[in-house]
Amino acid sequence: MATRALRSWPARCGVLAVSAAIAAAVIYLPQPMLVELAASFGISPQAAGVVATAVQAGYAAGIFLLVPLTERVQPRRQITLQALALAAALLVTAVLPDVVAVAAGFVVVGLVANIAQLIIPTAGKLAPEDRRGATTATLVGALLCGIFGGRVVAGVLVEPLGWRWVLVLFAGLVLATVPLLRTALADDLELSAAGSSYGALLWSALRLVRSSRSLVLAAATQFFTFATFNSLWTVMPLHLTGEAHQWSPLAAGLFGLVGLAAGLVTPLGGRLVDRFGARPVVGAAAGLILAGCVATIFDADLLWLFTVSIFIVTWANQTMQAANQNQILVTNPGTAGQANTMFMVFVFLGGSFGALAGPIAYGLGGMRGVAVEGTAFVAVSLAIWLVALLADRRGTTRMPAVRHSH
């Protein structure tokens, strides 16, 4: 019955989206639990931020080391094994005794949590040709829903259950996705590097950084905007529970609904990519992120305006990622897996950098300090985009806008 129900692409895409969302939620769990983690170990919330940085760094490493295997291992098998490893890593981390051990545990969690980055290129191969832009945007939107849905769940449960039981709960959710994933991915795919060695796969991914201009530009622009996104959301519990707003950890966790709402409308960005091409959407989205950061400098203590600014930054960041990711998948058709690998490595290196820089900026100047930092980061991203646009107009680069016919 389940197999029959999952034969249509919308149903299969739905399963993949839910599974990707749950896996993505895991790598953001430390953020809404920073206050509780700090209290548990008797350290400052800023010091507890090392856990948020650790999981992002582990995630970036895992993308580089594990995602290329999709070119020589069937996705069904790899995703199953990584889901089981992720559940085990969460359970082990839940019983570790001190913050250093927990940070190390979260490095391992991040290392095997890149299930969404296995799903996205797989879905690109499985999707009908005229649905690929929408499929990519749907999955990126699902990641955002997972990130912020996970924040809400963790924020609601961390006080009554404690952070350790929250990890146990998410381990159970990961395990629950395995049977459905195996059904949705029942068909074997043609593997482009079935006979290649593991070292050769890693080297081919690194070579793309030198040979694919579209990849370099997409990765560079997204690095800085994702650093901005992660800086703002890492310190969000500190800001909302701090002197200006004095929210409870539960209420601060529920603020994740703002990000969840942004995730629900992210698929609209995929339609913009299909209609106008990736390059214009990237520039427009970066401009919106810049505007949101500048606004946050002035409205950090004005709750309703602050909420709007954070919604804009969050939605625009995910729309920009969908556009950049669709661009590199289409402009590197023979090496989509490797291109996606290197793109996401740089994205989460940016995220790790932002998770580290955000608490530092918050300690120096509160949320306004983080917004100033984000403004500077996004200005760099926009400068890179503008240089690429001017180069296109001079004809020195040739990066076609990504469009799909319907």
Coordinates of C-alpha atoms in Angstrom, one line a residue:
M1 CA 0.0 0.0 0.0
A2 CA 2.8 2.4 0.9
T3 CA 4.7 1.6 -2.2
R4 CA 1.6 2.3 -4.4
A5 CA 0.9 5.6 -2.6
L6 CA 4.5 6.8 -3.2
R7 CA 4.6 6.2 -6.9
S8 CA 3.6 9.8 -7.9
W9 CA 6.3 12.4 -7.8
P10 CA 4.4 14.8 -5.5
A11 CA 4.1 12.0 -2.9
R12 CA 7.7 11.0 -3.2
C13 CA 8.9 14.6 -3.1
G14 CA 6.8 15.1 0.0
V15 CA 8.5 12.2 1.8
L16 CA 11.9 13.5 0.8
A17 CA 11.0 17.0 2.0
V18 CA 9.8 15.9 5.4
S19 CA 12.9 13.7 5.9
A20 CA 15.2 16.5 4.8
A21 CA 13.4 18.9 7.2
I22 CA 13.9 16.6 10.2
A23 CA 17.6 16.0 9.5
A24 CA 18.1 19.8 9.0
A25 CA 16.4 20.5 12.3
V26 CA 19.0 18.5 14.1
I27 CA 21.9 20.8 13.2
Y28 CA 20.1 23.8 14.6
L29 CA 19.0 22.3 17.9
P30 CA 21.8 23.9 20.0
Q31 CA 20.6 27.4 19.1
P32 CA 17.2 27.5 20.9
M33 CA 18.8 25.5 23.8
L34 CA 21.8 27.8 24.4
V35 CA 20.4 29.2 27.7
E36 CA 19.5 25.7 29.0
L37 CA 22.9 24.3 27.9
A38 CA 24.7 27.2 29.6
A39 CA 22.7 26.7 32.9
S40 CA 23.3 22.9 32.7
F41 CA 27.1 23.3 32.6
G42 CA 27.4 26.5 34.6
I43 CA 28.9 28.6 31.8
S44 CA 27.8 31.8 30.0
P45 CA 25.5 31.5 27.0
Q46 CA 28.2 33.0 24.8
A47 CA 30.5 30.2 25.9
A48 CA 27.8 27.6 25.2
G49 CA 27.7 29.0 21.6
V50 CA 30.7 26.8 20.9
V51 CA 28.2 23.9 20.6
A52 CA 26.3 25.7 17.9
T53 CA 29.6 26.4 16.0
A54 CA 30.7 22.7 16.5
V55 CA 27.7 21.2 14.8
Q56 CA 27.9 23.6 11.8
A57 CA 31.6 22.8 11.4
G58 CA 30.9 19.1 11.6
Y59 CA 28.1 19.5 9.0
A60 CA 30.4 21.3 6.5
A61 CA 33.1 18.5 7.0
G62 CA 30.4 15.8 6.5
I63 CA 29.2 17.4 3.3
F64 CA 32.7 17.2 1.8
L65 CA 33.5 13.8 3.1
L66 CA 30.2 11.9 2.7
V67 CA 28.0 13.6 0.1
P68 CA 30.4 12.7 -2.9
L69 CA 29.6 9.1 -2.2
T70 CA 26.2 9.5 -3.8
E71 CA 28.1 9.2 -7.1
R72 CA 29.2 5.7 -6.3
V73 CA 26.7 4.4 -3.7
Q74 CA 22.9 4.2 -4.2
P75 CA 21.2 7.0 -2.3
R76 CA 18.8 4.6 -0.7
R77 CA 21.6 2.7 1.0
Q78 CA 23.7 5.8 2.0
I79 CA 20.7 7.7 3.4
T80 CA 19.6 4.7 5.4
L81 CA 23.0 4.2 7.0
Q82 CA 23.5 7.9 7.7
A83 CA 20.0 8.2 9.3
L84 CA 20.9 5.3 11.6
A85 CA 24.2 6.9 12.5
L86 CA 22.6 10.2 13.1
A87 CA 20.1 8.7 15.6
A88 CA 22.9 6.9 17.4
A89 CA 25.1 10.1 17.5
L90 CA 22.2 12.1 19.1
L91 CA 21.6 9.4 21.7
V92 CA 25.3 9.3 22.6
T93 CA 25.5 13.1 22.8
A94 CA 22.5 13.2 25.1
V95 CA 24.4 11.4 27.9
L96 CA 27.8 13.2 27.6
P97 CA 28.9 14.8 30.8
D98 CA 30.4 18.2 30.0
V99 CA 30.3 21.0 27.4
V100 CA 33.5 20.0 25.7
A101 CA 32.3 16.4 25.2
V102 CA 28.9 17.7 24.1
A103 CA 30.5 20.0 21.5
A104 CA 32.5 17.0 20.3
G105 CA 29.3 14.9 20.1
F106 CA 27.7 17.6 18.0
V107 CA 30.6 17.6 15.6
V108 CA 29.8 13.9 15.0
V109 CA 26.1 14.7 14.8
G110 CA 26.8 17.4 12.1
L111 CA 29.2 15.0 10.3
V112 CA 26.4 12.5 9.5
A113 CA 23.4 14.9 9.5
N114 CA 23.8 16.0 5.8
I115 CA 20.9 13.8 4.7
A116 CA 19.2 16.8 3.0
Q117 CA 22.3 17.3 0.9
L118 CA 22.0 13.8 -0.3
I119 CA 18.3 14.2 -1.0
I120 CA 18.5 17.4 -3.0
P121 CA 20.7 16.2 -5.9
T122 CA 18.9 12.8 -5.9
A123 CA 15.6 14.6 -6.2
G124 CA 17.0 16.7 -9.1
K125 CA 17.7 13.4 -11.0
L126 CA 14.3 12.0 -10.2
A127 CA 12.1 15.0 -10.8
P128 CA 10.4 15.7 -14.1
E129 CA 12.4 18.2 -16.1
D130 CA 9.8 21.0 -15.9
R131 CA 9.5 20.6 -12.1
R132 CA 13.2 20.8 -11.2
G133 CA 13.3 24.4 -10.2
A134 CA 10.2 24.1 -8.1
T135 CA 11.5 20.8 -6.6
T136 CA 14.7 22.4 -5.5
A137 CA 12.8 25.4 -4.0
T138 CA 10.4 23.0 -2.3
L139 CA 13.3 21.1 -0.7
V140 CA 15.1 24.2 0.4
G141 CA 11.8 25.5 1.8
A142 CA 11.4 22.2 3.7
L143 CA 14.9 22.7 5.2
L144 CA 13.8 26.0 6.5
C145 CA 10.6 24.5 7.9
G146 CA 12.7 21.9 9.6
I147 CA 15.2 24.4 11.0
F148 CA 12.5 26.5 12.5
G149 CA 10.0 23.8 13.3
G150 CA 12.8 22.1 15.2
R151 CA 13.5 25.4 17.0
V152 CA 9.9 25.7 18.0
V153 CA 9.7 22.1 19.3
A154 CA 13.1 22.4 21.1
G155 CA 12.1 25.8 22.6
V156 CA 8.8 24.4 23.9
L157 CA 10.2 21.2 25.3
V158 CA 13.7 22.2 26.6
E159 CA 12.3 23.7 29.9
P160 CA 10.0 20.8 30.9
L161 CA 12.2 18.0 29.5
G162 CA 15.7 19.3 29.5
W163 CA 18.0 19.5 26.5
R164 CA 19.1 15.8 26.8
W165 CA 15.6 14.4 26.3
V166 CA 15.1 16.8 23.4
L167 CA 18.0 15.1 21.7
V168 CA 16.4 11.7 22.4
L169 CA 13.1 12.9 20.9
F170 CA 14.8 14.0 17.7
A171 CA 16.7 10.7 17.5
G172 CA 13.3 9.0 17.5
L173 CA 12.0 11.3 14.7
V174 CA 15.1 10.5 12.5
L175 CA 14.5 6.8 13.0
A176 CA 10.8 7.2 12.1
T177 CA 11.7 8.6 8.6
V178 CA 13.8 5.6 7.6
P179 CA 11.0 3.2 6.3
L180 CA 9.3 6.0 4.3
L181 CA 12.6 7.1 2.8
R182 CA 13.5 3.6 1.7
T183 CA 10.1 3.4 0.0
A184 CA 10.4 6.8 -1.7
L185 CA 13.9 5.9 -3.0
A186 CA 13.2 2.4 -4.0
D187 CA 14.4 2.9 -7.6
D188 CA 18.1 2.6 -8.2
L189 CA 19.8 5.4 -10.0
E190 CA 22.6 5.3 -12.6
L191 CA 25.8 6.1 -10.7
S192 CA 28.2 8.4 -12.6
A193 CA 31.2 7.3 -10.6
A194 CA 30.4 3.7 -9.7
G195 CA 33.9 2.5 -10.4
S196 CA 35.8 5.5 -9.0
S197 CA 37.9 5.5 -5.9
Y198 CA 36.8 7.6 -2.9
G199 CA 39.9 9.8 -3.2
A200 CA 39.1 10.4 -6.9
L201 CA 35.6 11.6 -5.9
L202 CA 36.9 14.1 -3.4
W203 CA 39.5 15.4 -5.8
S204 CA 37.0 15.8 -8.6
A205 CA 34.9 17.9 -6.2
L206 CA 37.8 20.1 -5.3
R207 CA 38.7 20.5 -9.0
L208 CA 35.3 22.1 -9.6
V209 CA 36.3 25.0 -7.5
R210 CA 38.9 25.8 -10.1
S211 CA 36.9 25.0 -13.2
S212 CA 33.4 26.1 -12.5
R213 CA 33.0 29.9 -12.3
S214 CA 29.3 29.6 -11.6
L215 CA 30.0 27.4 -8.5
V216 CA 32.6 29.8 -7.2
L217 CA 30.3 32.8 -7.5
A218 CA 27.3 31.0 -6.0
A219 CA 29.4 29.7 -3.1
A220 CA 31.0 33.1 -2.3
T221 CA 27.8 35.0 -2.3
Q222 CA 26.0 32.4 -0.2
F223 CA 28.9 32.1 2.3
F224 CA 28.4 35.7 3.5
T225 CA 24.6 35.8 3.5
F226 CA 24.4 32.5 5.3
A227 CA 26.9 33.8 7.9
T228 CA 24.5 36.7 8.4
F229 CA 21.5 34.4 8.7
N230 CA 23.2 32.2 11.3
S231 CA 24.6 35.1 13.3
L232 CA 21.1 36.5 13.8
W233 CA 19.4 33.3 14.7
T234 CA 22.2 32.0 16.9
V235 CA 21.8 34.9 19.3
M236 CA 18.0 35.2 19.0
P237 CA 17.3 33.3 22.3
L238 CA 19.9 35.6 24.1
H239 CA 18.2 38.7 22.6
L240 CA 14.6 37.7 23.4
T241 CA 15.3 36.5 26.9
G242 CA 17.6 39.5 27.6
E243 CA 16.9 42.8 29.3
A244 CA 15.1 44.4 26.3
H245 CA 12.3 41.8 26.0
Q246 CA 12.6 39.5 29.0
W247 CA 10.9 36.6 27.3
S248 CA 10.9 33.1 28.7
P249 CA 12.9 30.4 26.9
L250 CA 9.5 28.9 25.8
A251 CA 8.4 32.2 24.2
A252 CA 11.8 32.7 22.6
G253 CA 11.5 29.2 21.1
L254 CA 8.1 30.1 19.7
F255 CA 9.7 33.0 17.8
G256 CA 10.9 30.3 15.5
L257 CA 7.4 30.4 14.0
V258 CA 8.6 33.5 12.1
G259 CA 11.3 31.4 10.3
L260 CA 8.8 28.7 9.8
A261 CA 6.4 31.1 8.0
A262 CA 9.4 32.2 5.8
G263 CA 10.0 28.5 5.0
L264 CA 6.4 28.0 3.9
V265 CA 6.6 30.8 1.3
T266 CA 10.1 29.9 0.0
P267 CA 8.7 27.8 -2.9
L268 CA 7.5 31.0 -4.3
G269 CA 11.2 31.9 -4.9
G270 CA 11.5 28.8 -7.0
R271 CA 8.9 30.1 -9.3
L272 CA 10.8 33.4 -9.6
V273 CA 13.9 31.4 -10.6
D274 CA 12.0 29.5 -13.2
R275 CA 10.6 32.8 -14.6
F276 CA 13.4 35.3 -14.4
G277 CA 16.6 33.2 -14.0
A278 CA 18.9 32.6 -11.1
R279 CA 21.2 35.7 -11.4
P280 CA 18.5 38.4 -11.0
V281 CA 16.9 36.5 -8.1
V282 CA 20.2 36.2 -6.3
G283 CA 20.8 40.0 -6.6
A284 CA 17.3 40.9 -5.5
A285 CA 17.4 38.5 -2.5
A286 CA 20.8 39.9 -1.4
G287 CA 19.4 43.4 -1.6
L288 CA 16.4 42.4 0.6
I289 CA 18.8 40.8 3.2
L290 CA 20.8 44.0 3.3
A291 CA 17.7 46.0 3.8
G292 CA 16.6 43.7 6.6
C293 CA 19.9 43.9 8.4
V294 CA 19.9 47.7 8.2
A295 CA 16.4 47.8 9.5
T296 CA 17.4 45.6 12.5
I297 CA 20.0 48.1 13.6
F298 CA 17.1 50.5 14.3
D299 CA 14.3 48.2 15.3
A300 CA 16.0 45.5 17.4
D301 CA 13.9 46.6 20.5
L302 CA 10.7 47.3 18.5
L303 CA 9.2 43.8 18.5
W304 CA 6.8 44.0 15.6
L305 CA 9.2 45.8 13.2
F306 CA 12.0 43.5 14.3
T307 CA 9.8 40.5 13.5
V308 CA 9.2 41.8 10.0
S309 CA 12.9 42.5 9.4
I310 CA 13.9 39.0 10.6
F311 CA 11.2 37.5 8.3
I312 CA 12.6 39.4 5.3
V313 CA 16.2 38.3 6.1
T314 CA 15.1 34.7 6.5
W315 CA 12.9 34.4 3.5
A316 CA 15.4 36.2 1.2
N317 CA 18.3 34.1 2.4
Q318 CA 16.5 30.8 1.5
T319 CA 15.3 32.2 -1.8
M320 CA 18.8 33.2 -2.6
Q321 CA 20.1 29.7 -1.7
A322 CA 17.4 28.1 -3.9
A323 CA 18.5 30.3 -6.8
N324 CA 22.2 29.7 -6.3
Q325 CA 21.7 26.0 -5.8
N326 CA 19.5 25.6 -8.9
Q327 CA 22.1 27.6 -10.9
I328 CA 25.0 25.4 -10.0
L329 CA 23.0 22.1 -10.5
V330 CA 22.0 23.2 -14.0
T331 CA 25.4 24.7 -15.1
N332 CA 27.2 21.6 -13.9
P333 CA 25.0 18.9 -15.3
G334 CA 27.6 16.1 -15.5
T335 CA 28.9 16.8 -12.0
A336 CA 25.8 17.9 -10.1
G337 CA 26.7 15.9 -7.0
Q338 CA 30.2 17.3 -6.7
A339 CA 29.0 20.9 -7.4
N340 CA 26.3 20.6 -4.8
T341 CA 28.9 19.2 -2.4
M342 CA 31.3 22.1 -2.7
F343 CA 28.5 24.7 -2.7
M344 CA 27.1 23.4 0.6
V345 CA 30.5 23.1 2.1
F346 CA 31.0 26.8 1.6
V347 CA 27.5 27.6 2.8
F348 CA 28.0 25.8 6.1
L349 CA 31.5 27.1 6.5
G350 CA 29.7 30.5 6.3
G351 CA 27.2 29.2 8.8
S352 CA 29.9 28.0 11.2
F353 CA 31.6 31.4 10.9
G354 CA 28.3 33.2 11.6
A355 CA 27.6 31.0 14.6
L356 CA 31.0 32.0 16.0
A357 CA 30.8 35.7 15.0
G358 CA 27.2 36.3 16.1
P359 CA 27.7 35.7 19.9
I360 CA 30.9 37.8 19.8
A361 CA 29.1 40.7 18.1
Y362 CA 26.2 40.3 20.5
G363 CA 28.6 40.5 23.5
L364 CA 30.0 43.8 22.0
G365 CA 26.8 45.5 20.9
G366 CA 23.7 43.4 21.5
M367 CA 21.5 42.6 18.5
R368 CA 22.3 45.9 16.9
G369 CA 26.0 44.8 16.9
V370 CA 25.0 41.6 15.2
A371 CA 22.9 43.5 12.6
V372 CA 25.9 45.8 11.8
E373 CA 28.1 42.7 11.4
G374 CA 25.4 41.2 9.1
T375 CA 25.2 44.4 7.1
A376 CA 28.9 44.3 6.4
F377 CA 28.7 40.6 5.4
V378 CA 25.9 41.1 3.0
A379 CA 27.6 44.1 1.4
V380 CA 30.5 41.8 0.5
S381 CA 28.1 39.3 -1.0
L382 CA 26.4 42.0 -3.1
A383 CA 29.8 43.3 -4.2
I384 CA 30.7 39.8 -5.5
W385 CA 27.3 39.5 -7.3
L386 CA 27.8 43.0 -8.9
V387 CA 31.3 42.2 -10.1
A388 CA 29.9 39.0 -11.7
L389 CA 27.0 40.9 -13.3
L390 CA 29.3 43.5 -14.8
A391 CA 31.6 40.8 -16.1
D392 CA 28.7 39.1 -17.8
R393 CA 27.8 42.4 -19.5
R394 CA 31.3 42.8 -20.7
G395 CA 31.1 39.3 -22.1
T396 CA 34.1 38.1 -20.0
T397 CA 32.1 35.3 -18.4
R398 CA 29.3 33.2 -19.7
M399 CA 26.9 32.1 -17.0
P400 CA 23.5 31.5 -18.5
A401 CA 20.4 32.5 -16.5
V402 CA 18.7 29.3 -15.4
R403 CA 15.2 29.0 -16.9
H404 CA 12.9 26.1 -17.3
S405 CA 10.1 25.8 -19.9
H406 CA 6.7 24.7 -18.7

